[in-house]
mmCIF file of C-alpha atoms and ligand atoms in Angstrom:
data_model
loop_
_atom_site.group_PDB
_atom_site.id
_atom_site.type_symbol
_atom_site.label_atom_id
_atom_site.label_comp_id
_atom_site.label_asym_id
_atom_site.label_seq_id
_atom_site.Cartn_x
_atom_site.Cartn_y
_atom_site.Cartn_z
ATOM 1 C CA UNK A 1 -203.282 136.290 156.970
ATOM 2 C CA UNK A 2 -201.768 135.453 153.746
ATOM 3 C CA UNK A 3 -198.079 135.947 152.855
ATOM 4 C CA UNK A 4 -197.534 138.666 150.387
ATOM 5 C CA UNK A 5 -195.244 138.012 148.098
ATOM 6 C CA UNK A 6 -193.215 140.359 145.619
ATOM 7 C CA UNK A 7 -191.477 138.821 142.461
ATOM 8 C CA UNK A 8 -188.788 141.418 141.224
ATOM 9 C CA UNK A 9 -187.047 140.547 137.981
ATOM 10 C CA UNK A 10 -185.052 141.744 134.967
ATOM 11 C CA UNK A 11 -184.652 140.461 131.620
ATOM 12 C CA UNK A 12 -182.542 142.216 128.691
ATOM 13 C CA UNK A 13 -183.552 138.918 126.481
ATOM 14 C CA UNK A 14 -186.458 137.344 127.573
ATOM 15 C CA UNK A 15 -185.411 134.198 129.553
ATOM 16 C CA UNK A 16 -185.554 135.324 132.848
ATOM 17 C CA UNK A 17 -189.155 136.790 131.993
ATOM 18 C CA UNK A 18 -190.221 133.570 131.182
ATOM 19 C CA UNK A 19 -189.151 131.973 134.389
ATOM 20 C CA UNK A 20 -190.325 134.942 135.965
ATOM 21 C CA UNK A 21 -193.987 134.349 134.400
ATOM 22 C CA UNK A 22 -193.927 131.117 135.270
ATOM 23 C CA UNK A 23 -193.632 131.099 139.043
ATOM 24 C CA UNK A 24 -195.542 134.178 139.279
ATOM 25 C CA UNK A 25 -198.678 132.233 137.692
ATOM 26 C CA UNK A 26 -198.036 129.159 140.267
ATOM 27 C CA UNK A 27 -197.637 131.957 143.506
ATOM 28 C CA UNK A 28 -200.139 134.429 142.300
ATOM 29 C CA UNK A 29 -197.962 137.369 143.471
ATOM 30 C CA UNK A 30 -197.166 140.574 142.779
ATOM 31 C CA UNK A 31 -194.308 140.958 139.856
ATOM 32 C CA UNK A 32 -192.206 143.938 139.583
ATOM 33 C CA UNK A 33 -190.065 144.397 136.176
ATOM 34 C CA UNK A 34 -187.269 146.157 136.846
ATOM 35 C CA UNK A 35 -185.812 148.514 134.026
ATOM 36 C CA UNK A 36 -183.438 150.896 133.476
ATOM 37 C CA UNK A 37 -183.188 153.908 131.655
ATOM 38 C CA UNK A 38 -180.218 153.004 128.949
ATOM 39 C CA UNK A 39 -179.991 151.159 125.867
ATOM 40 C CA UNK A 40 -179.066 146.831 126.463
ATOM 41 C CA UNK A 41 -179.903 145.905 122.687
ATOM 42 C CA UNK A 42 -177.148 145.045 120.363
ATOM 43 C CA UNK A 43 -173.680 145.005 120.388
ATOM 44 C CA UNK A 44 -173.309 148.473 122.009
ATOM 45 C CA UNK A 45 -175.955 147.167 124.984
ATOM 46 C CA UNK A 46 -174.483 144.204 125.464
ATOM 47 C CA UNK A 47 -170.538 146.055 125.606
ATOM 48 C CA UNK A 48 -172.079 148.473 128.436
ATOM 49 C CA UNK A 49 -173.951 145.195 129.988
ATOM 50 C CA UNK A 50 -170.513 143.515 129.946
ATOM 51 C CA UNK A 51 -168.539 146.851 131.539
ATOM 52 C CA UNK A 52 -170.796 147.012 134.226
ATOM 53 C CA UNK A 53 -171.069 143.717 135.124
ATOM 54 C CA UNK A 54 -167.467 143.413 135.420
ATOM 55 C CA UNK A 55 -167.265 146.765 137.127
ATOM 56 C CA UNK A 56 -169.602 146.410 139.191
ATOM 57 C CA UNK A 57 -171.596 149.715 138.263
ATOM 58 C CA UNK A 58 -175.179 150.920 139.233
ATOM 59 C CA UNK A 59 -177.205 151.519 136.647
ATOM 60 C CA UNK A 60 -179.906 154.265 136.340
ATOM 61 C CA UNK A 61 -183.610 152.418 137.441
ATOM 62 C CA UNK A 62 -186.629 153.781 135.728
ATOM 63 C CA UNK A 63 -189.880 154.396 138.348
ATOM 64 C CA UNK A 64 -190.529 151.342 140.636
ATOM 65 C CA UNK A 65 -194.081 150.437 141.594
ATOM 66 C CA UNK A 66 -193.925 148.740 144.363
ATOM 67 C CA UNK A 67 -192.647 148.927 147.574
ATOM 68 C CA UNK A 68 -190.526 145.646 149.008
ATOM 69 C CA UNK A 69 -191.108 146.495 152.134
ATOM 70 C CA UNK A 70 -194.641 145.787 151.731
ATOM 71 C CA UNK A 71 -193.684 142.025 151.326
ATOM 72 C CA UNK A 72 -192.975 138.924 153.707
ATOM 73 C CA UNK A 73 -191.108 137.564 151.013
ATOM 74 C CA UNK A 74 -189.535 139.091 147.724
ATOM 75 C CA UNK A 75 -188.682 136.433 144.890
ATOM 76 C CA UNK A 76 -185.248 138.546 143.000
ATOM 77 C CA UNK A 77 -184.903 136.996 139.794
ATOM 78 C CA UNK A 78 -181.583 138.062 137.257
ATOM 79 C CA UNK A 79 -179.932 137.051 134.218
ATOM 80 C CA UNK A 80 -176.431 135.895 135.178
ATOM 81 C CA UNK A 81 -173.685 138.570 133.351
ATOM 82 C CA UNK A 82 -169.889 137.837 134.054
ATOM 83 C CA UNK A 83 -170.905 135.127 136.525
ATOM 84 C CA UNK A 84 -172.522 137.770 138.693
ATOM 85 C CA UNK A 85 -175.593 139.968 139.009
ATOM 86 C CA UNK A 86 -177.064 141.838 136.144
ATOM 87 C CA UNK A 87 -176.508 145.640 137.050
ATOM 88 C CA UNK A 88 -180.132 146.735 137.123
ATOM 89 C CA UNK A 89 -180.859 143.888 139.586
ATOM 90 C CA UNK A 90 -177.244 144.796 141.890
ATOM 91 C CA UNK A 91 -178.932 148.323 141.949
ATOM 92 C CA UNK A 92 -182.119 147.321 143.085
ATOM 93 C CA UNK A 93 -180.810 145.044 145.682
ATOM 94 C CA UNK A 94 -178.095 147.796 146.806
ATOM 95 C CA UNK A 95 -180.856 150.192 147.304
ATOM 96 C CA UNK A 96 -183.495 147.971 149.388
ATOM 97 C CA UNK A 97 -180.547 146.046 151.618
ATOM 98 C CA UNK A 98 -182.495 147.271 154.379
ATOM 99 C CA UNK A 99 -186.704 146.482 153.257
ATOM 100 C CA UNK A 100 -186.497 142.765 152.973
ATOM 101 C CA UNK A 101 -187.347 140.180 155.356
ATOM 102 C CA UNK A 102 -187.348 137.356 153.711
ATOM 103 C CA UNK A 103 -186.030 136.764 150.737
ATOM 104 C CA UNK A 104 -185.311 134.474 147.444
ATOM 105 C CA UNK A 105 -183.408 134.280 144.395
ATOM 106 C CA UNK A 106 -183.615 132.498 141.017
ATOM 107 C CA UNK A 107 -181.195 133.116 137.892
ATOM 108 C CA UNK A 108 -180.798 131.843 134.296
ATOM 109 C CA UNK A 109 -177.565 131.672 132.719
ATOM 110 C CA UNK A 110 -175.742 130.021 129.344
ATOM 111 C CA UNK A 111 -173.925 127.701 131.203
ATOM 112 C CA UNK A 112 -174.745 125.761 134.483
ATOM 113 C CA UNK A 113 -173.399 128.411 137.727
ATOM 114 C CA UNK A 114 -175.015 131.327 139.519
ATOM 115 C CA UNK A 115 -173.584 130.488 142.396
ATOM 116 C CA UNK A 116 -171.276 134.035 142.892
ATOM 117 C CA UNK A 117 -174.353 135.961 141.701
ATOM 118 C CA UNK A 118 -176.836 134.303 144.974
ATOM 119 C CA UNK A 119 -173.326 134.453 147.013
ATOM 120 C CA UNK A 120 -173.283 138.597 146.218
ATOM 121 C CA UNK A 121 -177.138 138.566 146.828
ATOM 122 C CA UNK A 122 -176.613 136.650 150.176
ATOM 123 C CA UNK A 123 -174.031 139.176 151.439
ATOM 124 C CA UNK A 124 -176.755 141.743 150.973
ATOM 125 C CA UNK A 125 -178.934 140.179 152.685
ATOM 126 C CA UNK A 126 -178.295 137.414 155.402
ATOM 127 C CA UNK A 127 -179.813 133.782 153.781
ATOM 128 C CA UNK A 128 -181.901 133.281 151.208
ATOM 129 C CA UNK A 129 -185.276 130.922 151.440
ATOM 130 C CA UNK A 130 -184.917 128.973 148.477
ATOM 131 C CA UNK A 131 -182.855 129.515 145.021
ATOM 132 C CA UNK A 132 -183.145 128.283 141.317
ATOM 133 C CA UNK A 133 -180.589 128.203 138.415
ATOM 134 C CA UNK A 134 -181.774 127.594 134.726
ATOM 135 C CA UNK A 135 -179.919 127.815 131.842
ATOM 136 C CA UNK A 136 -180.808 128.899 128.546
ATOM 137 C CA UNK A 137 -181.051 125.839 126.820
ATOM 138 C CA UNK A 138 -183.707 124.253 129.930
ATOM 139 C CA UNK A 139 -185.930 127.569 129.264
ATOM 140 C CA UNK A 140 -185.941 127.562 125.450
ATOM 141 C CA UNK A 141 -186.536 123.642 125.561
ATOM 142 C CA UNK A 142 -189.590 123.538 127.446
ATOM 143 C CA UNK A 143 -188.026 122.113 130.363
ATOM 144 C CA UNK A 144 -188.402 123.748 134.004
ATOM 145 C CA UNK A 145 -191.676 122.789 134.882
ATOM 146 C CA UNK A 146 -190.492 120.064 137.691
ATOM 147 C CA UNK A 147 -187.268 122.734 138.853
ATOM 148 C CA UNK A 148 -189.578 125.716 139.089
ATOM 149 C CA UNK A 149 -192.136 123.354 140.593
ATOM 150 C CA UNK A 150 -189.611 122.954 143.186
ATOM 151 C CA UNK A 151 -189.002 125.921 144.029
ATOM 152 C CA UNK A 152 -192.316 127.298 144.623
ATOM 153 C CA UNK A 153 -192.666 124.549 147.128
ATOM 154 C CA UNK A 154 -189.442 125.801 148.771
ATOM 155 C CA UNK A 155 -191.249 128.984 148.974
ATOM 156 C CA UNK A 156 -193.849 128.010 150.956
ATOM 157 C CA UNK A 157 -192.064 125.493 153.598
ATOM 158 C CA UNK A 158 -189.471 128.793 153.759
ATOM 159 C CA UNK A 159 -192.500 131.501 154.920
ATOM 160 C CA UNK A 160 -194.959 128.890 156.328
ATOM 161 C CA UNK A 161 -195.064 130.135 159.847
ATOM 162 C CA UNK A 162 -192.682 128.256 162.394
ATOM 163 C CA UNK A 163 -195.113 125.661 164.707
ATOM 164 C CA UNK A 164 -195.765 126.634 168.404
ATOM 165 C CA UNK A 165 -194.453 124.398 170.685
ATOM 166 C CA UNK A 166 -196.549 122.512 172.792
ATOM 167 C CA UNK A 167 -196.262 123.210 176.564
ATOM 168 C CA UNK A 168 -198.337 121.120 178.989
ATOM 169 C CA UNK A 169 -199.685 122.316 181.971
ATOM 170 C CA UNK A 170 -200.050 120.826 185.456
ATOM 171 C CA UNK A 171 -201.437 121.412 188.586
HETATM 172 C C1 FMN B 1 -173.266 140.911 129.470
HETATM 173 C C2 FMN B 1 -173.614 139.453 129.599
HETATM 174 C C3 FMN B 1 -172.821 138.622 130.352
HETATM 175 C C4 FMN B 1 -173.143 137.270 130.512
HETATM 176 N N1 FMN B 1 -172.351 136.491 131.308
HETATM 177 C C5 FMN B 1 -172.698 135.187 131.521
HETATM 178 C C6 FMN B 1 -171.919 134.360 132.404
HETATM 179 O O1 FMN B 1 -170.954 134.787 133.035
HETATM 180 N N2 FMN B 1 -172.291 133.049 132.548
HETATM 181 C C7 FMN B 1 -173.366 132.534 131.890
HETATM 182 O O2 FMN B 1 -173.658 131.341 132.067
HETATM 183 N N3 FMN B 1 -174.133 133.301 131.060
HETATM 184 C C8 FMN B 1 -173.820 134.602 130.856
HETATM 185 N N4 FMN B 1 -174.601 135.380 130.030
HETATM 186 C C9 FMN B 1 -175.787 134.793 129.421
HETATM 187 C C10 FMN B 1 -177.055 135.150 130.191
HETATM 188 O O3 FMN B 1 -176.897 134.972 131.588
HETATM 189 C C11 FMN B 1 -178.229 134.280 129.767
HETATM 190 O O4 FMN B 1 -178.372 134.301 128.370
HETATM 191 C C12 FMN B 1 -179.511 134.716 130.454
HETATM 192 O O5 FMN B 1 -180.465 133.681 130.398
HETATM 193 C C13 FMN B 1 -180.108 135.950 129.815
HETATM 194 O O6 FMN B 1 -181.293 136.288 130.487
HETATM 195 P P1 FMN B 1 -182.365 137.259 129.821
HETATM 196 O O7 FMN B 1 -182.778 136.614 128.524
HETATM 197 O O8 FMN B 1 -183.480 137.315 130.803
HETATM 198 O O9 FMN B 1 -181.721 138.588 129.600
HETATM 199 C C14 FMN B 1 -174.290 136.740 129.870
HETATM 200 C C15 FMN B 1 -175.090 137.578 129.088
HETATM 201 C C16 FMN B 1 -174.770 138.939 128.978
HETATM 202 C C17 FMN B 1 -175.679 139.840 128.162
#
């Protein structure tokens, strides 16, 4: 049987959407936007983004549709805030620490990093399969068709089932 595979996202500006989109369309999966229940637009959104990044606050998710631990493999894709996860997607991982089995992670980000943000995810939950970092700049130029290509074939070498090994019988 086929893996199934669950993309889970969230985007306040559109970037991560786009990424999200884009391996979606080359996997075929199931996509999950996250959202939350409080304003993230202008300066007041992005001054309670920035508190509870730095904080480390939950936020308040709106209704989920699907169930992770439906999946063999859930793709968790965030925009990076104060070199960390966004707080809707440190909520959703918080709450389903325990329904993943495999799992993977992709950011964007301003500047070239993510790596706290797939350290905090990786604490959650043991490894990750494969992971992706794109800045802004990449995404708004066009240019992550080769990275994201990567990744998706990460994805696939990561939940491709491990090969029997051969025994040989005698007698
Ligand atoms: C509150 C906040 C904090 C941010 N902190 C960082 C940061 O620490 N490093 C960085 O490279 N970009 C940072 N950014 C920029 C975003 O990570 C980047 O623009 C991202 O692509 C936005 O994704 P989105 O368009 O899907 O919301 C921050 C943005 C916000 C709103």
């Amino acid at each position: 049987m086929a893996n199934r595979i669950l993309l889970v996202y969230f985007s306040r500006t559109g970037h991560t959407r786009k990424v999200a989109m884009d391996i979606a369309s080359a996997l075929g999966c199931d996509v999950e936007e996250i959202r939350d229940r409080v304003g993230r637009g202008g300066l007041v959104g992005y001054a309670r983004s920035s508190l509870e990044a730095i904080a480390r606050f939950d936020t308040l998710l709106a209704q989920t549709r699907h169930d992770p631990a439906d999946y063999d493999l859930v793709v968790v894709g965030t925009p990076i805030w104060f070199w960390s996860l966004s707080s809707p997607v440190r909520t959703w991982a918080r709450r389903h620490r325990d329904d993943l089995r495999k799992v993977a992670f992709f950011c964007t980000c301003g500047s070239p990093g993510g790596q706290r943000a797939l350290a905090e995810l990786e604490a959650l939950y043991g490894s990750t399969v494969a992971s992706l970092a794109l800045t802004d700049r990449e995404i708004d130029a066009g240019q992550i068709g080769s990275k994201v290509a990567t990744f998706v074939e990460g994805l696939a070498a990561g939940t491709r089932p491990r090969a029997r090994t051969a025994t040989t019988a005698r007698g």
